[in-house]
Short mmCIF file of C-alpha atoms in Angstrom, two decimals:
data_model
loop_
_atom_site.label_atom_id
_atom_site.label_comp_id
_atom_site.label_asym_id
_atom_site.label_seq_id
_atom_site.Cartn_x
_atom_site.Cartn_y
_atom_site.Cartn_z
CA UNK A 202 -85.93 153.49 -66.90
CA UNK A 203 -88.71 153.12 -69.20
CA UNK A 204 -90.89 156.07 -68.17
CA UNK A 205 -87.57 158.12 -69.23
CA UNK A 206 -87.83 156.43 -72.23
CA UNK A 207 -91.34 157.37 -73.27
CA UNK A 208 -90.34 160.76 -71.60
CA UNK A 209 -87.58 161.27 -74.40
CA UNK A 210 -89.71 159.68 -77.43
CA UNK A 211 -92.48 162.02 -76.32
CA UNK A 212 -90.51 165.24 -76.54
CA UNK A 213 -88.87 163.98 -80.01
CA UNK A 214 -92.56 164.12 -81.33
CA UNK A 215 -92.93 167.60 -80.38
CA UNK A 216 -89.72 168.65 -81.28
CA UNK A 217 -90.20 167.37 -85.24
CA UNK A 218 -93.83 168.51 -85.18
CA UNK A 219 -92.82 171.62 -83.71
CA UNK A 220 -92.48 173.40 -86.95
CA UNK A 221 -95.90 171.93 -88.81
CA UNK A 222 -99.24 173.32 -88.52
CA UNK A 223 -100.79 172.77 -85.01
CA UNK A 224 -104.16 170.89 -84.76
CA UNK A 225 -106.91 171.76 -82.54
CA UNK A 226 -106.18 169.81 -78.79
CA UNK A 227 -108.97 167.35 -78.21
CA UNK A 228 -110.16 166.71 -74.63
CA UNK A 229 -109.82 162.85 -74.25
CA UNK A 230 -113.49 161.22 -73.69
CA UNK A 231 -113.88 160.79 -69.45
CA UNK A 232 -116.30 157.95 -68.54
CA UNK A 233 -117.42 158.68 -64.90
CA UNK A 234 -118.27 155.01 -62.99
CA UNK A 235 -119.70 155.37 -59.94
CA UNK A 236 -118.82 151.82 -57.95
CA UNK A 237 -121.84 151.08 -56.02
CA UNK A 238 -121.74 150.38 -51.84
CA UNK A 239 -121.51 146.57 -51.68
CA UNK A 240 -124.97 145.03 -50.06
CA UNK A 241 -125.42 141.80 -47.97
CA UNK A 242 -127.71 141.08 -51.06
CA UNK A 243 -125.32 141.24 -53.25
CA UNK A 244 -122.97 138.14 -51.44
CA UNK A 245 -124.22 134.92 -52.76
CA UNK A 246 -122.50 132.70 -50.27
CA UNK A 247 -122.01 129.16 -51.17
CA UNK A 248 -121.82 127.28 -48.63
CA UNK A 249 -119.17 124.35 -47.84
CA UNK A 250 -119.29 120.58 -47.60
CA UNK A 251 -118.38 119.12 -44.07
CA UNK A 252 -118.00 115.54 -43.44
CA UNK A 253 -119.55 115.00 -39.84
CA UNK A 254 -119.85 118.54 -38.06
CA UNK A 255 -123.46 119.71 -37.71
CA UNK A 256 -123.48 122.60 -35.01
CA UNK A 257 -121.21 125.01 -37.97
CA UNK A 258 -121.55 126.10 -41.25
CA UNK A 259 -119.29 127.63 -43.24
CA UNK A 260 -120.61 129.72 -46.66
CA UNK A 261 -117.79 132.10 -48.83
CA UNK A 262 -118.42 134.24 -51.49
CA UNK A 263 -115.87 136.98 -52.42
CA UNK A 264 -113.43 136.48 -49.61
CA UNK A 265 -116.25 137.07 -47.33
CA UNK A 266 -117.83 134.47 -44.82
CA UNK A 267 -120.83 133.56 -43.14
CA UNK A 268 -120.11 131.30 -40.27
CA UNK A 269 -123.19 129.99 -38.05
CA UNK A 270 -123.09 128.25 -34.66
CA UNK A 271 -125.98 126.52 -33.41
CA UNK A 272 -129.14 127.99 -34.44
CA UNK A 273 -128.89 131.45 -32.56
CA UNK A 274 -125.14 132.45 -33.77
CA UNK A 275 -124.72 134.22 -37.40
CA UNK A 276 -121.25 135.81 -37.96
CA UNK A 277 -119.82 137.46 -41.19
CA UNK A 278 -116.26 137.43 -41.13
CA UNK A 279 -114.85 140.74 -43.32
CA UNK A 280 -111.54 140.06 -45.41
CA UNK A 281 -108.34 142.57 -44.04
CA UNK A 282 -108.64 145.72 -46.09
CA UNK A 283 -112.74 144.91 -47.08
CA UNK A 284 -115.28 146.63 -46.79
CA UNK A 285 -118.06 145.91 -44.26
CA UNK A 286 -121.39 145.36 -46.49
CA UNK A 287 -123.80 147.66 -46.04
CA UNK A 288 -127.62 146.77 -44.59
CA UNK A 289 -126.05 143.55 -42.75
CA UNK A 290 -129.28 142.04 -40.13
CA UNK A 291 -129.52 142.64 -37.24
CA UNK A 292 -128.95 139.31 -36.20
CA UNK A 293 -125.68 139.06 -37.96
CA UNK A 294 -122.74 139.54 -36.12
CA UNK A 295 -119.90 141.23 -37.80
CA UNK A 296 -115.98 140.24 -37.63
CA UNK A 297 -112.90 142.19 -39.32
CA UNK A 298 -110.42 139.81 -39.80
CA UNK A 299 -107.09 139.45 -38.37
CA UNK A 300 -108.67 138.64 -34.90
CA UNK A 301 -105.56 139.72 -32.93
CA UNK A 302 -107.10 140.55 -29.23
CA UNK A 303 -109.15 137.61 -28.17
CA UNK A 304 -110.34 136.67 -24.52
CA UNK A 305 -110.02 133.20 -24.63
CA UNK A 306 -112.53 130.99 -22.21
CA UNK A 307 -113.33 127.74 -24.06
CA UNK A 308 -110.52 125.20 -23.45
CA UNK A 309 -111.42 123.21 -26.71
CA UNK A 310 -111.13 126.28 -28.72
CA UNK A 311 -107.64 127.05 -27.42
CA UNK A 312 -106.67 123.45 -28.51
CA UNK A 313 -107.79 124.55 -31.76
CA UNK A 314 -105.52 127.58 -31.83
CA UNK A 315 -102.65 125.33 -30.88
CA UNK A 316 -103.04 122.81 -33.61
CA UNK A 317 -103.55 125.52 -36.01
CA UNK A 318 -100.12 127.95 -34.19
CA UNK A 319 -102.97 131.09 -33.94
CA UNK A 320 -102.19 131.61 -30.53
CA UNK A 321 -100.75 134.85 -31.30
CA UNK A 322 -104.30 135.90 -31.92
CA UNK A 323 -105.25 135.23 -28.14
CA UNK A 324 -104.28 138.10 -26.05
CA UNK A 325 -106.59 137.43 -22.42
CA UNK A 326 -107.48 134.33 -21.12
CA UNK A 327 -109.72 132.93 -18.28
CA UNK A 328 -107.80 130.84 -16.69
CA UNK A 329 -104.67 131.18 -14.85
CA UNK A 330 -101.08 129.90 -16.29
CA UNK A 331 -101.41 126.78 -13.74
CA UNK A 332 -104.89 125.71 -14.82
CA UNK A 333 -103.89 124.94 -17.89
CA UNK A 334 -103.60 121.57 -19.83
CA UNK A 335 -102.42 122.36 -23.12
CA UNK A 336 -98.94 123.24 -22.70
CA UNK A 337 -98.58 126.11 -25.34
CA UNK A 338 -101.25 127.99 -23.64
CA UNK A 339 -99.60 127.46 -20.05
CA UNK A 340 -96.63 128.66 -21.39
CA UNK A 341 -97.86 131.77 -23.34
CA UNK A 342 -98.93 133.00 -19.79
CA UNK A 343 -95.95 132.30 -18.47
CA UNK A 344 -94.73 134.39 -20.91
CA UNK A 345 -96.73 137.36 -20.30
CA UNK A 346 -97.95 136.37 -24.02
CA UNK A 347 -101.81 136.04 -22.76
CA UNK A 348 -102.73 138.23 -19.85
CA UNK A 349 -104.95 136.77 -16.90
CA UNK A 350 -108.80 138.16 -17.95
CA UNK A 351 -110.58 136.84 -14.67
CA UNK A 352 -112.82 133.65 -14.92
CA UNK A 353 -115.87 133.23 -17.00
CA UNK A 354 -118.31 134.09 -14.80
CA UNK A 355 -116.55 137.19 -13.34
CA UNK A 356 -114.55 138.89 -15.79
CA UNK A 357 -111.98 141.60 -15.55
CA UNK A 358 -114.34 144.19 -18.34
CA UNK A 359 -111.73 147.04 -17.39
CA UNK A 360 -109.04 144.50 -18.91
CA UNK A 361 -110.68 143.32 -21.07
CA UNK A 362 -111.54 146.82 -22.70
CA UNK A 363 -108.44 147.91 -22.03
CA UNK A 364 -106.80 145.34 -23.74
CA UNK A 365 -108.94 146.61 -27.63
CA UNK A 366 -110.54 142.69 -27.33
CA UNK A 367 -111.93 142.17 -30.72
CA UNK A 368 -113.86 138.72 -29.71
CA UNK A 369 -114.84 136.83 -26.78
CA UNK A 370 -114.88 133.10 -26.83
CA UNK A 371 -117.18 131.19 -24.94
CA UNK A 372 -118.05 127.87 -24.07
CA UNK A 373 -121.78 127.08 -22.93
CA UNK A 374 -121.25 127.44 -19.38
CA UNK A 375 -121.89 131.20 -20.01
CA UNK A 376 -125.48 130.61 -20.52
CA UNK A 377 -125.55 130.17 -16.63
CA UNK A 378 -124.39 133.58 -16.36
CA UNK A 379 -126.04 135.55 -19.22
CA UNK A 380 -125.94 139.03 -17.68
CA UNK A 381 -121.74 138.43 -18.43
CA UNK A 382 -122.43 138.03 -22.05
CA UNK A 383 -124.86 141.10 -21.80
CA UNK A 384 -121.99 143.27 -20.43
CA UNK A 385 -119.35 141.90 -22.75
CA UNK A 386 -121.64 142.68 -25.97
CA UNK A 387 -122.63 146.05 -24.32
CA UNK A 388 -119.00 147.24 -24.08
CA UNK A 389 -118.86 146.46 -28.38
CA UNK A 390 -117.61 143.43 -28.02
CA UNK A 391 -118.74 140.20 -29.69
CA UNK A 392 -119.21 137.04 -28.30
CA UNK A 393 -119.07 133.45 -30.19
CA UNK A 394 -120.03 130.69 -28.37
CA UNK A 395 -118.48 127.13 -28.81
CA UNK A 396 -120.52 124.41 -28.99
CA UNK A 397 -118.15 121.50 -30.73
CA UNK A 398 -118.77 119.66 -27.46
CA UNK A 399 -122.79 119.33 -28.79
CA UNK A 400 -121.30 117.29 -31.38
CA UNK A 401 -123.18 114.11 -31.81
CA UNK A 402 -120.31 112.15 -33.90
CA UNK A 403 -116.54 112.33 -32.55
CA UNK A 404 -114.77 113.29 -35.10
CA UNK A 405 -117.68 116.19 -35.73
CA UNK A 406 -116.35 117.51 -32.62
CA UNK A 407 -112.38 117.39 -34.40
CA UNK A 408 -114.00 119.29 -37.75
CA UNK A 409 -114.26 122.03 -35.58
CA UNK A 410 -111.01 123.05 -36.49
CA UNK A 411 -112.49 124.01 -40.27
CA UNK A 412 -114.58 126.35 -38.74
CA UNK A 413 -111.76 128.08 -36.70
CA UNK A 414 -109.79 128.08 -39.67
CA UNK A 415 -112.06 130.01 -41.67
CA UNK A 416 -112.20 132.60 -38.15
CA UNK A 417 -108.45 132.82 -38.47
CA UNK A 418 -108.04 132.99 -42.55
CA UNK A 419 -106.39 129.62 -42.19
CA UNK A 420 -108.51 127.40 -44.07
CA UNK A 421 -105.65 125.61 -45.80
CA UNK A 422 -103.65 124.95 -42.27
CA UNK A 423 -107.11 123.59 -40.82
CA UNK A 424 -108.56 121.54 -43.94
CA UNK A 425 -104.41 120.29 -43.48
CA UNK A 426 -104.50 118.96 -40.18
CA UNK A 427 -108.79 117.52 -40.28
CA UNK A 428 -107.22 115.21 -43.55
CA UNK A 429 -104.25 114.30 -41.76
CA UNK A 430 -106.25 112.78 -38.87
CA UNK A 431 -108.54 111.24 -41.02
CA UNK A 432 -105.92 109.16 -42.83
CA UNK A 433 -104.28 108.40 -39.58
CA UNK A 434 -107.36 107.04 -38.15
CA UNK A 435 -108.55 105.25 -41.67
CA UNK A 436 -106.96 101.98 -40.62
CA UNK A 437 -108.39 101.76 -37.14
CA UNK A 438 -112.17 102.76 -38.73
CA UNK A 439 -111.94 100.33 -41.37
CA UNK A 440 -110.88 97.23 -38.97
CA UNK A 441 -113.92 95.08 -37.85
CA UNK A 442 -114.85 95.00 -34.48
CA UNK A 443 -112.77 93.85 -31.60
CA UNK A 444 -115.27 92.36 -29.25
CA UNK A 445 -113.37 93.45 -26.35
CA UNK A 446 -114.83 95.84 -23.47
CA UNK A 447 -113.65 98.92 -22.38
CA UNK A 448 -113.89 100.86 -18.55
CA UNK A 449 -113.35 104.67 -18.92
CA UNK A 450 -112.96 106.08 -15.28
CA UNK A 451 -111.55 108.22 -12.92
CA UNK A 452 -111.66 108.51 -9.14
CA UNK A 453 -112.94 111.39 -7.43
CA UNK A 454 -111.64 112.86 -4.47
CA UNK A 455 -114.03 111.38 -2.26
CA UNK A 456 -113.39 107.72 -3.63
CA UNK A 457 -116.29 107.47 -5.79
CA UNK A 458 -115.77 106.88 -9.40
CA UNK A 459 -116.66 108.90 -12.57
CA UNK A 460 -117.87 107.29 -15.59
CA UNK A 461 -119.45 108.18 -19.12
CA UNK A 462 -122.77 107.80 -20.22
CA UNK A 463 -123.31 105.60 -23.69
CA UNK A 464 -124.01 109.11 -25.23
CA UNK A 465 -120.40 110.73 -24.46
CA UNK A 466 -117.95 111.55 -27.04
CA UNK A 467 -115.56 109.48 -25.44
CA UNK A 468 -117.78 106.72 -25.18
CA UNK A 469 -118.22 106.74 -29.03
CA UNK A 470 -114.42 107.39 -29.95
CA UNK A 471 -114.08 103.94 -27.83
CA UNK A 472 -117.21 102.35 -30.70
CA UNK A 473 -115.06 103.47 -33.48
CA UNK A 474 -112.10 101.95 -32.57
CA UNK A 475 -114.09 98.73 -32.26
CA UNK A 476 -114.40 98.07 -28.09
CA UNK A 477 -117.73 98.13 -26.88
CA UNK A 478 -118.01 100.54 -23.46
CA UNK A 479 -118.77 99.38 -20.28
CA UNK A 480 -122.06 101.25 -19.32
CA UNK A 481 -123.57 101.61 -15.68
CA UNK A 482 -127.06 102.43 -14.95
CA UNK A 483 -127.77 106.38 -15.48
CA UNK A 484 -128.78 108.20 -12.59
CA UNK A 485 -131.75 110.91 -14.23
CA UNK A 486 -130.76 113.58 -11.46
CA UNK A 487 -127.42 113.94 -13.67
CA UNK A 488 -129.81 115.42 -16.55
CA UNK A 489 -127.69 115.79 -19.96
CA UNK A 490 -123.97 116.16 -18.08
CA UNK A 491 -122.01 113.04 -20.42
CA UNK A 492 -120.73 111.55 -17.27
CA UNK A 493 -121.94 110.55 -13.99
CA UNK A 494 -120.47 109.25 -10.60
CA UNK A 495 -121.32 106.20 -9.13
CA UNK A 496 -120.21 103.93 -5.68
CA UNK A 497 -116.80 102.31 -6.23
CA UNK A 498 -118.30 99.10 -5.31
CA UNK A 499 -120.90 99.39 -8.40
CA UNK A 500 -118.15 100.26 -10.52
CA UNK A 501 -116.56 97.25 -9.69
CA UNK A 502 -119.38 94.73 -10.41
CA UNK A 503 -119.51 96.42 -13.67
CA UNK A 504 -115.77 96.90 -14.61
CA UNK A 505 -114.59 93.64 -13.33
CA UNK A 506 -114.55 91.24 -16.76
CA UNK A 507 -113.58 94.38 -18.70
CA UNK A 508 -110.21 93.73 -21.16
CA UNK A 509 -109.00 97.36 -20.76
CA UNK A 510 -109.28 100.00 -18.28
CA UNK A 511 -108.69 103.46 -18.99
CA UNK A 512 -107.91 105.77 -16.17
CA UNK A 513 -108.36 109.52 -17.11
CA UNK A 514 -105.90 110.96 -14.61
CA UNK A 515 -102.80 110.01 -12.64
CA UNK A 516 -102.24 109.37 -9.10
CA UNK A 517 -100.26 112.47 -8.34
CA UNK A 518 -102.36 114.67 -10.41
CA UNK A 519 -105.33 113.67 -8.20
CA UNK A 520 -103.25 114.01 -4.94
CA UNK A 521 -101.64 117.17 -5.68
CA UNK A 522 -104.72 119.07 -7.28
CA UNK A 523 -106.72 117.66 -4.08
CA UNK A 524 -104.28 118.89 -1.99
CA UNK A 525 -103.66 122.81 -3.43
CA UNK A 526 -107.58 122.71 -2.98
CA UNK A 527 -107.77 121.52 0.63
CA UNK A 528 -105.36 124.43 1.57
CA UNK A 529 -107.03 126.78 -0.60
CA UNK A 530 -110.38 126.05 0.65
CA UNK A 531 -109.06 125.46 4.58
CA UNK A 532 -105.66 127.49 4.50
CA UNK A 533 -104.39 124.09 6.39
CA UNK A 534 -101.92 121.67 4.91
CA UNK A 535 -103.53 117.89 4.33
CA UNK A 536 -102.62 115.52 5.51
CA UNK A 537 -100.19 113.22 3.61
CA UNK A 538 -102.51 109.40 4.02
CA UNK A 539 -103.33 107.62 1.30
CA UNK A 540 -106.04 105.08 0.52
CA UNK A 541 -106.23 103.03 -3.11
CA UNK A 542 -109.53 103.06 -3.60
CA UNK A 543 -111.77 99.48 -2.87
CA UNK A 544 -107.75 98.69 -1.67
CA UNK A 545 -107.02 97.97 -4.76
CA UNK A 546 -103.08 98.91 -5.78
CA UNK A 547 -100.09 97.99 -7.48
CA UNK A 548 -96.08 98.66 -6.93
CA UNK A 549 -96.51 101.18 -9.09
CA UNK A 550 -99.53 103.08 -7.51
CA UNK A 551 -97.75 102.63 -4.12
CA UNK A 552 -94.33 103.96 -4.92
CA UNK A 553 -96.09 107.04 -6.59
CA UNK A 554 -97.81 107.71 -3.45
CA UNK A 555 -94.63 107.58 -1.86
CA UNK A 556 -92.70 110.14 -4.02
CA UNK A 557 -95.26 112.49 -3.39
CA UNK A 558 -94.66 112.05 0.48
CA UNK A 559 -98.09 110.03 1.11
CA UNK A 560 -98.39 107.11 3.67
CA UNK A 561 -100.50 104.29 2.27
CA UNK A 562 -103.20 103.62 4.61
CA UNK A 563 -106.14 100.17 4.76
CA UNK A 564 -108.63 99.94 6.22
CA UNK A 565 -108.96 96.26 8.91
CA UNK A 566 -112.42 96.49 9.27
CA UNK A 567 -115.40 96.23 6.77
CA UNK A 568 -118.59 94.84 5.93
CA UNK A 569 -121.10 94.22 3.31
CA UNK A 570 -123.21 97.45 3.54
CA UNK A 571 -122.74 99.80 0.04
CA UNK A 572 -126.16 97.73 -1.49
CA UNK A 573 -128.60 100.72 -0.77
CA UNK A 574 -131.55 97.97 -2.07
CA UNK A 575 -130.19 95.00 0.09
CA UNK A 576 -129.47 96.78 3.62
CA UNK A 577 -128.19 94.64 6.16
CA UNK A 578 -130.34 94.26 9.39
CA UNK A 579 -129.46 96.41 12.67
CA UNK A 580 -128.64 92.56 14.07
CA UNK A 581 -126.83 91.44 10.80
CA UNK A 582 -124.63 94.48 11.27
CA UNK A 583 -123.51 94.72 14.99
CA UNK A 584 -123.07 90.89 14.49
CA UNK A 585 -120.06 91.58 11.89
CA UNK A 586 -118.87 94.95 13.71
CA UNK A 587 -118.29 93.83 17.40
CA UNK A 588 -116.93 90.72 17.33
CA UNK A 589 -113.75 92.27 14.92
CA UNK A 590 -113.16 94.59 16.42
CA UNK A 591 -109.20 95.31 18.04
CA UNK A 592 -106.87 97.88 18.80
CA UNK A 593 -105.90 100.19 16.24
CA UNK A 594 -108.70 99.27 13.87
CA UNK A 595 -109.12 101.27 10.72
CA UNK A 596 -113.17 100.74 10.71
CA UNK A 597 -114.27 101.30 6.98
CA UNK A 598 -118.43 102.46 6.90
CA UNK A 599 -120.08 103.47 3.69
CA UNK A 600 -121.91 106.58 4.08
CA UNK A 601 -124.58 105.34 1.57
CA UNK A 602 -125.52 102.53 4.18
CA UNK A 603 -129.09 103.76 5.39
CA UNK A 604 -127.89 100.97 8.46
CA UNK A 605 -124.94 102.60 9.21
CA UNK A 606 -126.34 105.85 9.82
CA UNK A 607 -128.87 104.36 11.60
CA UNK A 608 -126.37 102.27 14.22
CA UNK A 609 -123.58 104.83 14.02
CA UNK A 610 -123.94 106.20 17.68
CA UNK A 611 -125.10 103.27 19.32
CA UNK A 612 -122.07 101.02 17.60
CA UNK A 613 -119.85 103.98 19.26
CA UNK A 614 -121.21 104.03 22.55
CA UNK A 615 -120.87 99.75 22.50
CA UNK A 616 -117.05 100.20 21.39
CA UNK A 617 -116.16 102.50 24.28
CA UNK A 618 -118.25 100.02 26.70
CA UNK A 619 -115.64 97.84 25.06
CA UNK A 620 -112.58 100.22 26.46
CA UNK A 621 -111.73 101.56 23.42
CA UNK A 622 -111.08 105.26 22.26
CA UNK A 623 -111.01 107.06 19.15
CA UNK A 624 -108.33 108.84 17.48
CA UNK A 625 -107.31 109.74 14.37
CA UNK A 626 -104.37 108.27 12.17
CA UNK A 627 -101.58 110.65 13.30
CA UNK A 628 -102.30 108.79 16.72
CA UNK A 629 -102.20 105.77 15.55
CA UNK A 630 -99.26 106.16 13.34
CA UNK A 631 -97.26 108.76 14.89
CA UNK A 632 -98.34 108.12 19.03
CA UNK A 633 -96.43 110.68 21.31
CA UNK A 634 -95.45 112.89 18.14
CA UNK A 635 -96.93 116.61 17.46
CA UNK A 636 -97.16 118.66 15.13
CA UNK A 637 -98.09 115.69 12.74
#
């Protein structure tokens, strides 16, 4: 309505100056600017404040960012609609944000794309529906949301390319496997490498979710979520120190146990919240790996006058990820015994067991002989072995025992001298069945 207006007063003028002498037209003055390219030198990123973090940085300047990982990894993230600087190094990796086809591998970074709801920006993954723990990932798969990319270490590159992936996320493991980043980088596609889990302080490791912000262009939804968790965990850090001890474990398949070293993460989150670990000699052949498993009897010894245990699984996800391995690995069912480690148990731990369709199973037999340093003689041993013996014994021998291995066919041969047999539990349990 207004450009009419104009419209009309402008043909008024002409139609009462119609009639009067005309003037000369003047050309109106043109001032030709030519904008100049924008240069890498001309960004003079400033770079941000971070409270813990020290493997990221993040630097702005103009929308644009320079994000750095480690001390190999420079990326510049490009604004939608901006342009890509010109004379970038060679070194510098470049990013046009939005990031909407990534091939997700690192499992912390796809926590970080959870808490800040990016996961529409992950389109391949390399891990199956069923491997994984965040639930908002498993269920994106499910959903035909994220597509199955192959694992880490062999990807699907005809998926992958066919899919327009715009980043690859790594974790370190692909080190072990460089020619995969090779191949990924020589299709044109970049590759960023995680490395919160270097983080020396805990909650350096939970910044991380600045520096995916900033990937994302969600600074204000990650700077949201870091402040939150800080003021939820300002009244814990501030408390004085408990004096009580802490055991952070998990059995393994095998009945050995897996514990921290004093340098884990988890180790520290335990020192902030004012619990001192319990720590266990390191073994050096573990090299830098932040946990390490040791003898069930040795964890004991350690663990015993601890005020809190921790357990880091459950008993049925231990027995049912055991057993989908066992028939993957065998393409035979296992079989459904059960034995609580050092035969230690409660109602609880039983009836689990149960529900899953386990039989709990002791050992009746057993003897000092897990101290690799204090051995028991070849004497010492067939002195506490033969005498106990009895039908339907459940002999328990550690395979650490340098004795044991030493006796093991001779204490046979002495047992069926004896009259006995051996079986295994089905015929013990089950005698005169099949199929068991």
């Amino acid at each position: 309505m207004k450009r009419s207006v104009v419209l009309i007063l402008a043909a008024l003028t002409l139609f009462l100056g119609g009639c009067a002498a005309r003037s000369p037209m003047v050309e109106p003055e043109t001032e030709t600017t030519v904008k100049e390219a924008l240069s890498w030198s001309d960004l003079d990123f400033r770079q941000e404040a971070l409270c813990y973090a020290q493997e990221f940085t993040i630097a702005q300047t103009q929308g644009y960012q320079k994000l750095t990982v480690g001390t190999d990894q420079t990326f510049l993230v490009v604004p939608e609609g901006a342009e890509v600087p010109e004379s970038v190094p060679q070194d510098v990796t470049v990013l046009r944000q939005p990031l909407q086809n990534i091939y997700m591998v690192s499992s912390a970074s796809m926590d970080y794309f959870c808490k800040l709801d990016a996961l529409d920006a992950v389109k391949l993954s390399s891990q199956k529906a069923t491997s994984w723990y965040l639930p908002q990932a498993r269920q994106a798969m499910e959903e035909g949301k994220i597509l199955y990319a192959g694992k880490y270490s062999a990807p699907d590159y005809e998926t992958i390319l066919a899919s327009g992936c715009d980043l690859a996320v790594e974790n370190a493991m692909i080190y072990h496997t460089p020619e995969v980043m090779e191949q990924i980088q020589r299709l044109g596609i970049p590759v960023l490498v995680d490395r919160s889990s270097y983080e020396d302080h805990p909650l350096g490791r939970m910044e991380w979710i600045k520096f995916y912000g900033a990937l994302l262009n969600r600074q204000g939804e990650a700077q949201a979520y870091y402040d939150s968790l800080l003021t939820s965990l300002a009244p814990i850090l501030d408390e004085a120190d408990t004096g009580k001890t802490v055991a952070f474990f998990y059995i393994t398949a095998s009945g050995a146990v897996n514990v921290r070293k004093g340098t884990d993460y988890i180790t520290k989150s335990i020192a902030l919240a004012g619990c001192d670990s319990v720590l266990f000699a390191e073994d050096e052949d573990t090299g830098a790996n932040a946990s390490q498993t040791i003898q069930m009897e040795a964890f004991y010894n350690g663990a015993v006058d601890a005020d809190i245990l921790i357990y880091n699984s459950t008993v049925d996800g231990e027995l049912d990820s055991l057993a989908a391995l066992y028939q993957e690995i065998t393409g035979q069912e296992l079989s459904h015994f059960y034995r609580p480690p050092q035969g230690k148990y409660s109602e609880q731990n039983l009836k689990l067991a149960q529900e899953l369709g386990y039989q709990t199973v002791f050992w009746s037999l057993a003897y000092v002989d897990w101290y690799t340093d204090n051995q028991p003689t070849r004497q010492q041993a067939f002195d506490k072995l033969l005498p106990r013996i009895h039908n339907g014994a459940i002999v328990l021998l550690h395979s650490t025992s340098s004795t044991n291995a030493a006796i093991l066919d001779e204490l046979l041969t002495k047992y069926e001298e004896m009259g006995y047999a051996f079986g295994n539990l089905n015929d013990l349990l089950f005698p005169g069945q099949t199929g068991q």
